[in-house]
Coordinates of C-alpha atoms (C1' of nucleotides) in Angstrom, one line a residue:
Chain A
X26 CA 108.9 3.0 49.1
X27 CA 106.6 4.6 51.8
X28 CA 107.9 7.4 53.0
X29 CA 107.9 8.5 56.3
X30 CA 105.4 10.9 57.3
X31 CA 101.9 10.3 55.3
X32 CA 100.0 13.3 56.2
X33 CA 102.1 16.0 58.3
X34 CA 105.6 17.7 57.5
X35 CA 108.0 18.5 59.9
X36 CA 109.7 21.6 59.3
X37 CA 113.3 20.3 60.3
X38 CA 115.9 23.0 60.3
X39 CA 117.8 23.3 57.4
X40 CA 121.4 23.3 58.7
X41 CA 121.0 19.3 59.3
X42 CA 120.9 18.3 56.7
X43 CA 122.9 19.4 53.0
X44 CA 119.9 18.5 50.8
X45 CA 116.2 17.9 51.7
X46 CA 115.4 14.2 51.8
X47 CA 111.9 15.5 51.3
X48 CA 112.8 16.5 48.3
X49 CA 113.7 12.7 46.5
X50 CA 113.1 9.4 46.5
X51 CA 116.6 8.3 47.2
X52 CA 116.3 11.3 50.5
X53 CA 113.4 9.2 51.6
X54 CA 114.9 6.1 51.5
X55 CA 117.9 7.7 53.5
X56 CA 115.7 8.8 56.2
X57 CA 113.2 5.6 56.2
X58 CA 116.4 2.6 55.7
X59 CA 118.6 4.5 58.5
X60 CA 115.6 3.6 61.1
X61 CA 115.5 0.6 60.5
X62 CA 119.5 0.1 60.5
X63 CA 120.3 2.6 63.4
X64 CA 118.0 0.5 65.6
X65 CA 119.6 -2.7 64.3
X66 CA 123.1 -2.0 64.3
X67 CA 122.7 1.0 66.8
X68 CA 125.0 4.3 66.2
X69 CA 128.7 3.1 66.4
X70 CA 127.9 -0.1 64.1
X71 CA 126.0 2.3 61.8
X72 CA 127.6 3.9 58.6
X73 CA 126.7 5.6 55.8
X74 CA 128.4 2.4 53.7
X75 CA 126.5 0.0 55.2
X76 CA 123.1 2.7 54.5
X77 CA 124.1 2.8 50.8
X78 CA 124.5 -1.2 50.5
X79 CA 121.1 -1.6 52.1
X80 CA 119.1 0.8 49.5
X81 CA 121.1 -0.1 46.5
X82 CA 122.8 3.4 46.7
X83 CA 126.3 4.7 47.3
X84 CA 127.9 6.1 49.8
X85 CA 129.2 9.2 48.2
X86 CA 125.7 10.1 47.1
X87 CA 124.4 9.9 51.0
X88 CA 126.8 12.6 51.9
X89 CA 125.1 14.7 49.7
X90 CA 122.0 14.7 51.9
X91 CA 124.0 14.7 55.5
X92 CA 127.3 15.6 56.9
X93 CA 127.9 12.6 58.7
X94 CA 125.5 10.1 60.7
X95 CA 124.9 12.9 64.2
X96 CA 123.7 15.2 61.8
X97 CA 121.7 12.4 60.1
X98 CA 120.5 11.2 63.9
X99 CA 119.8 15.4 64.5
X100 CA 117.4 15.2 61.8
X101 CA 115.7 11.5 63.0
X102 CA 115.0 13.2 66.5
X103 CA 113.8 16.4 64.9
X104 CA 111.3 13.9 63.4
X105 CA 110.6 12.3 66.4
X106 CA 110.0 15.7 68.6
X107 CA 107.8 16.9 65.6
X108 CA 106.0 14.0 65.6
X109 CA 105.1 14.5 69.0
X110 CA 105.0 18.5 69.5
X111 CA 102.9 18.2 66.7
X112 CA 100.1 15.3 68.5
X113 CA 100.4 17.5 71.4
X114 CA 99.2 20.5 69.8
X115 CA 96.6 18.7 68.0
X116 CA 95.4 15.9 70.5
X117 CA 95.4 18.6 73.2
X118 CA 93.0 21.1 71.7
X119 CA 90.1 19.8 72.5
X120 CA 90.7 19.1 76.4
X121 CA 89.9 22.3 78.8
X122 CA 90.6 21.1 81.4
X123 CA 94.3 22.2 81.9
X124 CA 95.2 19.3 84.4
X125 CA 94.0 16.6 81.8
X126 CA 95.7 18.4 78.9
X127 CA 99.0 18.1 80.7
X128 CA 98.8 14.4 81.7
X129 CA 97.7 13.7 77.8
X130 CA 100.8 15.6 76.9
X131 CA 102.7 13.6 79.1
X132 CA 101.1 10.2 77.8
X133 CA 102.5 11.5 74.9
X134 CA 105.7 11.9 75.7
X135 CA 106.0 8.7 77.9
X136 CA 104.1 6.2 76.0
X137 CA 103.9 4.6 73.0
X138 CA 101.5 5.9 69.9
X139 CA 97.9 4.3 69.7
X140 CA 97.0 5.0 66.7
X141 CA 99.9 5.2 64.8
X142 CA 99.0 4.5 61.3
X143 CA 97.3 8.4 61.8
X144 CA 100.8 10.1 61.7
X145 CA 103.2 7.7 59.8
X146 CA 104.3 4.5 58.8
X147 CA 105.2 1.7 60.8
X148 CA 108.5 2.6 61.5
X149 CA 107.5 5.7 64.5
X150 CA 107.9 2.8 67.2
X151 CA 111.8 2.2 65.9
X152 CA 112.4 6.1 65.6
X153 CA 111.4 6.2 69.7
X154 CA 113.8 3.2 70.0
X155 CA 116.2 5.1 68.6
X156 CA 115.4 8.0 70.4
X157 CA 115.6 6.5 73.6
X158 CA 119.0 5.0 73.0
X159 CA 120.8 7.3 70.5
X160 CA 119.0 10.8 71.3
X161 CA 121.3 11.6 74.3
X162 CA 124.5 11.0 71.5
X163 CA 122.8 14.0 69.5
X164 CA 124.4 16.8 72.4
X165 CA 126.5 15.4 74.5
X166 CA 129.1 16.5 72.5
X167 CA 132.1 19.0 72.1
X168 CA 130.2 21.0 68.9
X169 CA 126.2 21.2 71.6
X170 CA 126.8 25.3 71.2
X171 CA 127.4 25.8 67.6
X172 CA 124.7 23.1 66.8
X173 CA 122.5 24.9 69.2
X174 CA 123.1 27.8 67.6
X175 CA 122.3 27.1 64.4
X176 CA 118.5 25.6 66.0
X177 CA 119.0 22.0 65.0
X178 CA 117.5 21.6 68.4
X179 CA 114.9 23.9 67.7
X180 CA 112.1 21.9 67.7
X181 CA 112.7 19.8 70.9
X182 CA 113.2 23.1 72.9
X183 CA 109.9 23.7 71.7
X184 CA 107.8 21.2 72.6
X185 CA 109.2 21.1 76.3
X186 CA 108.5 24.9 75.8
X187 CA 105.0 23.4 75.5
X188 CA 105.1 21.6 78.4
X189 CA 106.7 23.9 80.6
X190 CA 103.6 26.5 79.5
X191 CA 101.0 23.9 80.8
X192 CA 102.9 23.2 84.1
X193 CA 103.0 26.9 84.9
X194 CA 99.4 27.8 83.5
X195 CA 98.3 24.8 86.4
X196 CA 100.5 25.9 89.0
X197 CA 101.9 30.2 88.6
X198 CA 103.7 29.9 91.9
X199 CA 105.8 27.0 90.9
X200 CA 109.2 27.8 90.3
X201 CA 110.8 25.4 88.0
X202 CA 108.1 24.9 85.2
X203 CA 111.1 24.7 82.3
X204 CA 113.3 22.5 84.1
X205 CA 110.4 20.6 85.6
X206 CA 109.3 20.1 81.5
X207 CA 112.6 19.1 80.8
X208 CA 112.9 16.6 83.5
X209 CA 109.8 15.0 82.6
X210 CA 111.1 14.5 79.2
X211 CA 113.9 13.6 79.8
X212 CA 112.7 11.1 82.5
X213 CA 110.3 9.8 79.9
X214 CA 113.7 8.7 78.2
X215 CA 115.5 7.7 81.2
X216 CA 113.0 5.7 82.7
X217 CA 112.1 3.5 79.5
X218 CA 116.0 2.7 79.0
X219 CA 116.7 1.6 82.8
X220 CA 113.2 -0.6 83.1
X221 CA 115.2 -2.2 79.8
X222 CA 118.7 -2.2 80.6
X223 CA 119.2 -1.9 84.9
X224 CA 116.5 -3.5 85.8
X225 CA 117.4 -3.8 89.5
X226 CA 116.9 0.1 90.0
X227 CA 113.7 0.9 89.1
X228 CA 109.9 -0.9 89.9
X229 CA 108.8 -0.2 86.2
X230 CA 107.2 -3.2 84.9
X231 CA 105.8 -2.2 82.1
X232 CA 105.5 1.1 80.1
X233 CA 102.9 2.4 81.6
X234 CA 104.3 2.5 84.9
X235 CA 106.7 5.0 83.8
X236 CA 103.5 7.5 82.6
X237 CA 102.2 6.8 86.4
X238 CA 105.3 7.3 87.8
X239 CA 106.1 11.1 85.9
X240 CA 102.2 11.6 86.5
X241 CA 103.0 10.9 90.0
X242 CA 105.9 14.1 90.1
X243 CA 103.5 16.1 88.4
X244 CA 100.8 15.4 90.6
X245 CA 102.7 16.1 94.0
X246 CA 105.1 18.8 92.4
X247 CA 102.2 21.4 91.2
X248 CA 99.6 20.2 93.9
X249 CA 97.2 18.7 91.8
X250 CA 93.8 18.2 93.5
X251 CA 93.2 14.9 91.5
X252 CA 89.4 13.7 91.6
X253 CA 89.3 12.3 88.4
X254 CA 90.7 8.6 87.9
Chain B
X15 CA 152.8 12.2 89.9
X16 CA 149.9 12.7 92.6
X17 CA 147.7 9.8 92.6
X18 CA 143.8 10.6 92.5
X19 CA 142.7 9.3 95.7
X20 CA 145.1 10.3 98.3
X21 CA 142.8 8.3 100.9
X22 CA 140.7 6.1 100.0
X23 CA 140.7 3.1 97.5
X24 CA 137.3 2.7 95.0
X25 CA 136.6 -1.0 94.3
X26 CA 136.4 -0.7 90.8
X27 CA 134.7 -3.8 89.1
X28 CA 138.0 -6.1 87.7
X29 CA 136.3 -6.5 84.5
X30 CA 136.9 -2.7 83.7
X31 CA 140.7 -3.2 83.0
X32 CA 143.0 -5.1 81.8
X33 CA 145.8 -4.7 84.8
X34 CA 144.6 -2.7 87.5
X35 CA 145.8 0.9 86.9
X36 CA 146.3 1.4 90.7
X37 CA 149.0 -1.2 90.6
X38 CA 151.9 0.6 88.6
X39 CA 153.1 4.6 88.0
X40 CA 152.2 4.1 84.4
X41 CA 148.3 2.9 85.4
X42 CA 148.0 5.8 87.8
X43 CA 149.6 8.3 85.1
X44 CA 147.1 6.9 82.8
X45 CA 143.9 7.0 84.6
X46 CA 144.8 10.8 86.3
X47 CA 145.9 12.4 82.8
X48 CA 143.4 10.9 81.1
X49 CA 140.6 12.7 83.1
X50 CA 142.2 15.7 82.2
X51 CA 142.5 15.0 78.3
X52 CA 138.9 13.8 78.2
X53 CA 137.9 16.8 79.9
X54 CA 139.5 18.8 77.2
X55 CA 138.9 17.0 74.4
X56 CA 135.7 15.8 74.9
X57 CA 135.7 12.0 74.4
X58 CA 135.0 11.4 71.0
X59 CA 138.4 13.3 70.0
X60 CA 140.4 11.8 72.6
X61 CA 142.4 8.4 71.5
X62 CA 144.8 6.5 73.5
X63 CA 147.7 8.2 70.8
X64 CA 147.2 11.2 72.4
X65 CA 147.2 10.3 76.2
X66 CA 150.3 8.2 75.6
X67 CA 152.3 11.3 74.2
X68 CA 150.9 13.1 76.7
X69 CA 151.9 10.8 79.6
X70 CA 155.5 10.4 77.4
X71 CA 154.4 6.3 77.4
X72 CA 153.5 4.7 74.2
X73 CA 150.2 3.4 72.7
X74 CA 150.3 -0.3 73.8
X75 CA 151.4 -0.1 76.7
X76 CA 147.4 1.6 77.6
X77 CA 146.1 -0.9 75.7
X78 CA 147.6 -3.1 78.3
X79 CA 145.7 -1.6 81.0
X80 CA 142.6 -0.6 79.1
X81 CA 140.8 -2.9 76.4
X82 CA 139.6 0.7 75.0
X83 CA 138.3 4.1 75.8
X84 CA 135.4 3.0 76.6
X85 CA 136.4 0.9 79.3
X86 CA 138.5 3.3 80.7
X87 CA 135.1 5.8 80.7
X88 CA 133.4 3.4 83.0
X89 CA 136.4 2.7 85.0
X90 CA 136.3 6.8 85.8
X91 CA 132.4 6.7 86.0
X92 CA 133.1 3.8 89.0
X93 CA 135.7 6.2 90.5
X94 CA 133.8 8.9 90.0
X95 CA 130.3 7.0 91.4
X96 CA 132.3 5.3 94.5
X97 CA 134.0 8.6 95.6
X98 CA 130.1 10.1 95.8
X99 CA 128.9 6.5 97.3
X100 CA 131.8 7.0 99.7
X101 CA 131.0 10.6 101.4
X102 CA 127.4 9.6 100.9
X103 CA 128.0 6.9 103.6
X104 CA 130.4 8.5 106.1
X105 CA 129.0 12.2 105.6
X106 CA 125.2 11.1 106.3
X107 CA 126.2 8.4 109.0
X108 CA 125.8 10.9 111.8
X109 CA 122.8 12.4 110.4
X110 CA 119.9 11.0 112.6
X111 CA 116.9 12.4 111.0
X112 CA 116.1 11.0 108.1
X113 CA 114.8 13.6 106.1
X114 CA 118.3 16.0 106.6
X115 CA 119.8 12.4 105.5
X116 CA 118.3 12.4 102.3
X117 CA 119.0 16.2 101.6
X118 CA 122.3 15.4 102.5
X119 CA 122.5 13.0 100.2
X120 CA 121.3 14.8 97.3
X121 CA 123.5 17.7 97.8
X122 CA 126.6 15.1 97.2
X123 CA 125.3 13.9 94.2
X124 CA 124.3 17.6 93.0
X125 CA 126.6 20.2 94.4
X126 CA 130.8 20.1 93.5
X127 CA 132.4 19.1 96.8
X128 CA 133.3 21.4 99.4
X129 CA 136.3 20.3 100.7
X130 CA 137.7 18.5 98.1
X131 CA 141.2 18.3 99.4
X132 CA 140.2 15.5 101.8
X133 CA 139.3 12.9 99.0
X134 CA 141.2 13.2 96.7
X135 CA 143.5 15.5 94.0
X136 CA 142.2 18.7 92.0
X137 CA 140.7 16.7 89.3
X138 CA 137.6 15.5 90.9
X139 CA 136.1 18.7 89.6
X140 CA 137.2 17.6 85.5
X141 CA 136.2 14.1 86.5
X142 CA 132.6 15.6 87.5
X143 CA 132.5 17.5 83.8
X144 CA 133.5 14.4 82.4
X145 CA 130.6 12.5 83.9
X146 CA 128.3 15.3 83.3
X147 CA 128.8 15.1 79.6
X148 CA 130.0 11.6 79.5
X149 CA 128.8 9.2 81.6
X150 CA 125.7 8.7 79.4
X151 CA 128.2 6.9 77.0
X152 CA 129.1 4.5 78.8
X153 CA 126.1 2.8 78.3
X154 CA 124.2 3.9 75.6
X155 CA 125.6 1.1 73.7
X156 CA 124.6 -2.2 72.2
X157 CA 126.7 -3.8 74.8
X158 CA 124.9 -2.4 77.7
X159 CA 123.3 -5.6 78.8
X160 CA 126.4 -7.5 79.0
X161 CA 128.3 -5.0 80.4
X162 CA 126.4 -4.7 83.1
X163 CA 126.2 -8.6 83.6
X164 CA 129.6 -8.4 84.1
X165 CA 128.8 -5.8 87.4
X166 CA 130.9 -3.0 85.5
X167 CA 127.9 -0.3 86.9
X168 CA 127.7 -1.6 90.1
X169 CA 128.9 1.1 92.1
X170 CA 126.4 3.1 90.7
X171 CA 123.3 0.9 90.6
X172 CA 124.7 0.4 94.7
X173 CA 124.7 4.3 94.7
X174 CA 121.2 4.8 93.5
X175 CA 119.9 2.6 96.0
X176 CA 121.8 3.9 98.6
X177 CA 119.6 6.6 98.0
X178 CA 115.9 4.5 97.2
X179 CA 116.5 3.0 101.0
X180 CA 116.5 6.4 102.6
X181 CA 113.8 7.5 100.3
X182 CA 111.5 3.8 101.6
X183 CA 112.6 4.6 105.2
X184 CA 110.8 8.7 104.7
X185 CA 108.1 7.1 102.8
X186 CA 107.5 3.5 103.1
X187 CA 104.0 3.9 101.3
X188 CA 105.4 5.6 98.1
X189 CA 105.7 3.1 95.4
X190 CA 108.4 4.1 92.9
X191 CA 111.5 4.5 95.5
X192 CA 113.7 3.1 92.9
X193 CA 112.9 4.9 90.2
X194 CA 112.8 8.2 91.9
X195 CA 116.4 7.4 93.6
X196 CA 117.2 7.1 90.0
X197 CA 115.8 10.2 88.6
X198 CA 117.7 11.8 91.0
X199 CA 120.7 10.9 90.2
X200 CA 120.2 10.9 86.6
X201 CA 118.6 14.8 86.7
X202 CA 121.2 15.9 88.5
X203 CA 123.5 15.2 85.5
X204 CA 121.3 16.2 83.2
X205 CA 119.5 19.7 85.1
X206 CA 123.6 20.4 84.8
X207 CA 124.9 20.2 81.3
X208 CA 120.7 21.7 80.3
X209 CA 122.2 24.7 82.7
X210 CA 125.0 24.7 80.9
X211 CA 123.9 24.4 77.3
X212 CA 120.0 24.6 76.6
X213 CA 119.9 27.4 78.8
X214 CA 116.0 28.5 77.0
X215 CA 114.6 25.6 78.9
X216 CA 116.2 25.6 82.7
X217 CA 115.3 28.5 84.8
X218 CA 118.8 27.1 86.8
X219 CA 121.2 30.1 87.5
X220 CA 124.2 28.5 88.9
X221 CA 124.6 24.7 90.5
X222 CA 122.2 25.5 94.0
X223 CA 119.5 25.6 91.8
X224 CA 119.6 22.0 90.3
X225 CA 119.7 21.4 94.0
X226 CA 116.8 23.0 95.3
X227 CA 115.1 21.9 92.1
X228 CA 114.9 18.2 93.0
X229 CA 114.8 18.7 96.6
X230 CA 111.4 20.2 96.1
X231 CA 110.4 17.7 94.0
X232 CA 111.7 14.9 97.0
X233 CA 109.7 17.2 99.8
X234 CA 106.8 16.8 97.4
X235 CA 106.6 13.4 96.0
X236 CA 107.6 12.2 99.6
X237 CA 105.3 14.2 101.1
X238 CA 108.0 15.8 103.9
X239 CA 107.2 18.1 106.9
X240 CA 109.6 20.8 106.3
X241 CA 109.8 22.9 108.7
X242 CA 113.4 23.2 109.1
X243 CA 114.5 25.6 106.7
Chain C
dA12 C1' 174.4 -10.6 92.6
dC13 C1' 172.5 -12.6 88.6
dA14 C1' 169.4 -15.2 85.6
dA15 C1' 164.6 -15.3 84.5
dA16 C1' 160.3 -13.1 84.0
dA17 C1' 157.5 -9.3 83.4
dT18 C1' 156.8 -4.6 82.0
dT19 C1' 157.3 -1.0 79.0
dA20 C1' 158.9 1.6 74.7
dA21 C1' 159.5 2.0 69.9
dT22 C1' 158.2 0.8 65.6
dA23 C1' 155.5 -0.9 62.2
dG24 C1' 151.6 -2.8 60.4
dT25 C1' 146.5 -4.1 59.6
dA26 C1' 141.6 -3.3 59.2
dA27 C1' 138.0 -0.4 59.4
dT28 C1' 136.0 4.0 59.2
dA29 C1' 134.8 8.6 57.7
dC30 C1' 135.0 11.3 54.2
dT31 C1' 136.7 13.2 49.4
dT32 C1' 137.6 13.2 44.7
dT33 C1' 137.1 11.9 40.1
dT34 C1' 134.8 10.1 36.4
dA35 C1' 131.0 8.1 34.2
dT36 C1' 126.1 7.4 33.5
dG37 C1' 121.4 8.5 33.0
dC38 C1' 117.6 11.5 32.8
dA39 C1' 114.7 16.1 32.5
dG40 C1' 113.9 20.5 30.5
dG41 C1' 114.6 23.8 27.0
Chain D
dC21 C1' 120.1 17.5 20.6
dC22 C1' 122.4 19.8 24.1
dT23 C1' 123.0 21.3 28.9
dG24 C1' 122.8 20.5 33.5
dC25 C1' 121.9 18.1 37.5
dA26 C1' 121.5 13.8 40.4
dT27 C1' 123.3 9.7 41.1
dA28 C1' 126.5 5.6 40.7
dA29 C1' 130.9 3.5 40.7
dA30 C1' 135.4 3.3 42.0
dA31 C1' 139.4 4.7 43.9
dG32 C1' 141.9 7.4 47.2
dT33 C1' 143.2 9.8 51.7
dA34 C1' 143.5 10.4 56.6
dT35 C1' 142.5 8.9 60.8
dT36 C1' 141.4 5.6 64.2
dA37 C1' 141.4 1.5 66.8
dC38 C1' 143.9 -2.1 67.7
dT39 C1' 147.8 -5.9 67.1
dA40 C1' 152.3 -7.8 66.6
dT41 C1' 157.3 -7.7 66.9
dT42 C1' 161.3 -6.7 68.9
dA43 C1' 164.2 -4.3 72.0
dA44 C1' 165.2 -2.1 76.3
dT45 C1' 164.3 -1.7 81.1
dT46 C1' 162.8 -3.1 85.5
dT47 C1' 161.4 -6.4 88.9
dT48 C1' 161.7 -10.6 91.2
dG49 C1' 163.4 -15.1 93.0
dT50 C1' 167.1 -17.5 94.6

DNA sequence: ACAAAATTAATAGTAATACTTTTATGCAGG
DNA sequence: CCTGCATAAAAGTATTACTATTAATTTTGT
């Protein structure tokens, strides 16, 4: 089986998972089969029984790598934010210009990947499926603080962190740089699941439009002279 | 018992219950202790068992009312969108400028309501948390689609253009009124429970800040004159 | 006022889920 | 060859979500 990540590792906290799925085959196949499942069945119709049946494997043995299936989606979005905090870091190095470095950070965030067979297998466009329909499940929950606590949402704090560093290295003056970050992010999210789901309240026709949209805040919000295209 | 809207009657969708809850004692027990167990319990440990000992009823005789808890989630999120869609008409339809209009707006959908006592009972501020930290639930599902097809989000779709029309009639130039209605609505929710539980990445001190947040984004984007304060 | 109809309560039961426990098997290292 | 560890297989428990049955109570029509 290929396994996930080809050339990077995400350094996912500990406390998600029991035992490193890094560390085995049978952890791979966990991490790479639940992908595909959670974005068939989605979360509810998901279980660990129906994971085991699906990689020849048994149940019992998947609870040694995960509590239960929101740690297991915990670990899938630290994935996904690593995979993208890390092509942030790395894809905006090069740019000077801190106005273009921000919009490629929010391209990013909002779009698909290019040039995916760079960072992983095939399956990074499921993972951001799931993340855009399961992600929100991953907190909005009674245990957010203790989970919070313990950094399983470490690395997604970080890379709006990231973000929120740009906005105010464009703009010092501007007030909300976290929570401006943290909206585009989120908005990112937002915007992909209503332009698929309530399609009456937003203009987005394709996924682009979204990127234009955000780009759009960001260019009114931190009073961007914008002379390039 | 007190019933939860002492004055005014929400048109929620049919296709939400199975008997209308407003019809009997027992519906309106359900539906006004429920917003309190859910509050508590966060929805994921709160079960129909529970609500019926707590209301002294039984079981099946909610499941008569509601097909399941996540029905009865989106028959609070349409209470809880039509009271907002509610002042948002009446407490903006003197409001001649446009601009203060759209503020006005946003500060409903933002800020906990002032004078609460003329809506309804106590527990619009739990049915508030609720949506906060549950309203995302109601959707994020594989059953979205037909869900909505069966118009059980249209007070809030009706809601969030509510607020896109007075956004066209500022700015009839900018192009994603929709979206950014939408945003709105949606950050507002989510600027709340980051404030309340990522605190790292929200530079919000208490609920006015969430406000002010997105109105400067609004004044921005929209490209207002603001010279009232 | 009374019979019929509908609602609700009480109880039990079913199916599925989430998770645990136990025991057995196979394989790797010393 | 023995020990220890990872996994597999199977069964078991607790809880949940939901249904069915029957009985008691209330409402309604006449």
């Amino acid at each position: 089986m290929e396994s996930l990540l080809s050339s990077i590792k995400i350094n996912v906290n500990p406390k998600v998972y029991l035992k490193d799925p890094e560390s085995s085959e049978l952890g791979q196949n966990i991490v790479s089969n639940s992908i595909i499942l959670i974005q068939e069945l989605g979360l509810e119709d998901f279980n660990f029984k129906k994971l085991a049946k699906c990689i020849n494997s048994n149940e019992s043995s998947i609870y040694r790598y995960f509590e239960n299936k929101y740690k297991l989606l915990q670990y899938l979005s630290s994935l996904y934010w690593g995979i993208l905090e890390y092509r942030v870091v790395i894809e905006t190095n090069s740019i000077k210009d801190p106005v273009k470095r921000l919009f490629k950070a929010l391209k990013i965030v909002t779009l698909k990947p290019e040039n995916i067979s760079s960072y992983s297998s095939l399956n990074q466009l499921k993972l951001r499926d799931i993340i855009i329909s399961e992600f929100t499940k991953s907190y909005h929950n009674k245990h957010v603080d203790s989970d919070n606590d313990e950094g399983n949402f470490k690395i997604y704090k970080r890379l709006n962190l990231r973000i929120a560093e740009m906005i105010e290295g464009i703009n010092p003056e501007y007030n909300y740089p976290k929570s401006l970050a943290c909206q585009m992010v989120e908005g990112a999210l937002h915007q992909h699941f209503m332009r698929s789901h309530f399609k009456t309240i937003t203009e987005h026709k394709d996924d682009s439009d979204v990127y234009y949209f955000l780009k759009n805040i960001l260019i009114s919000v931190l009073n961007i002279k914008t002379n390039s295209k």
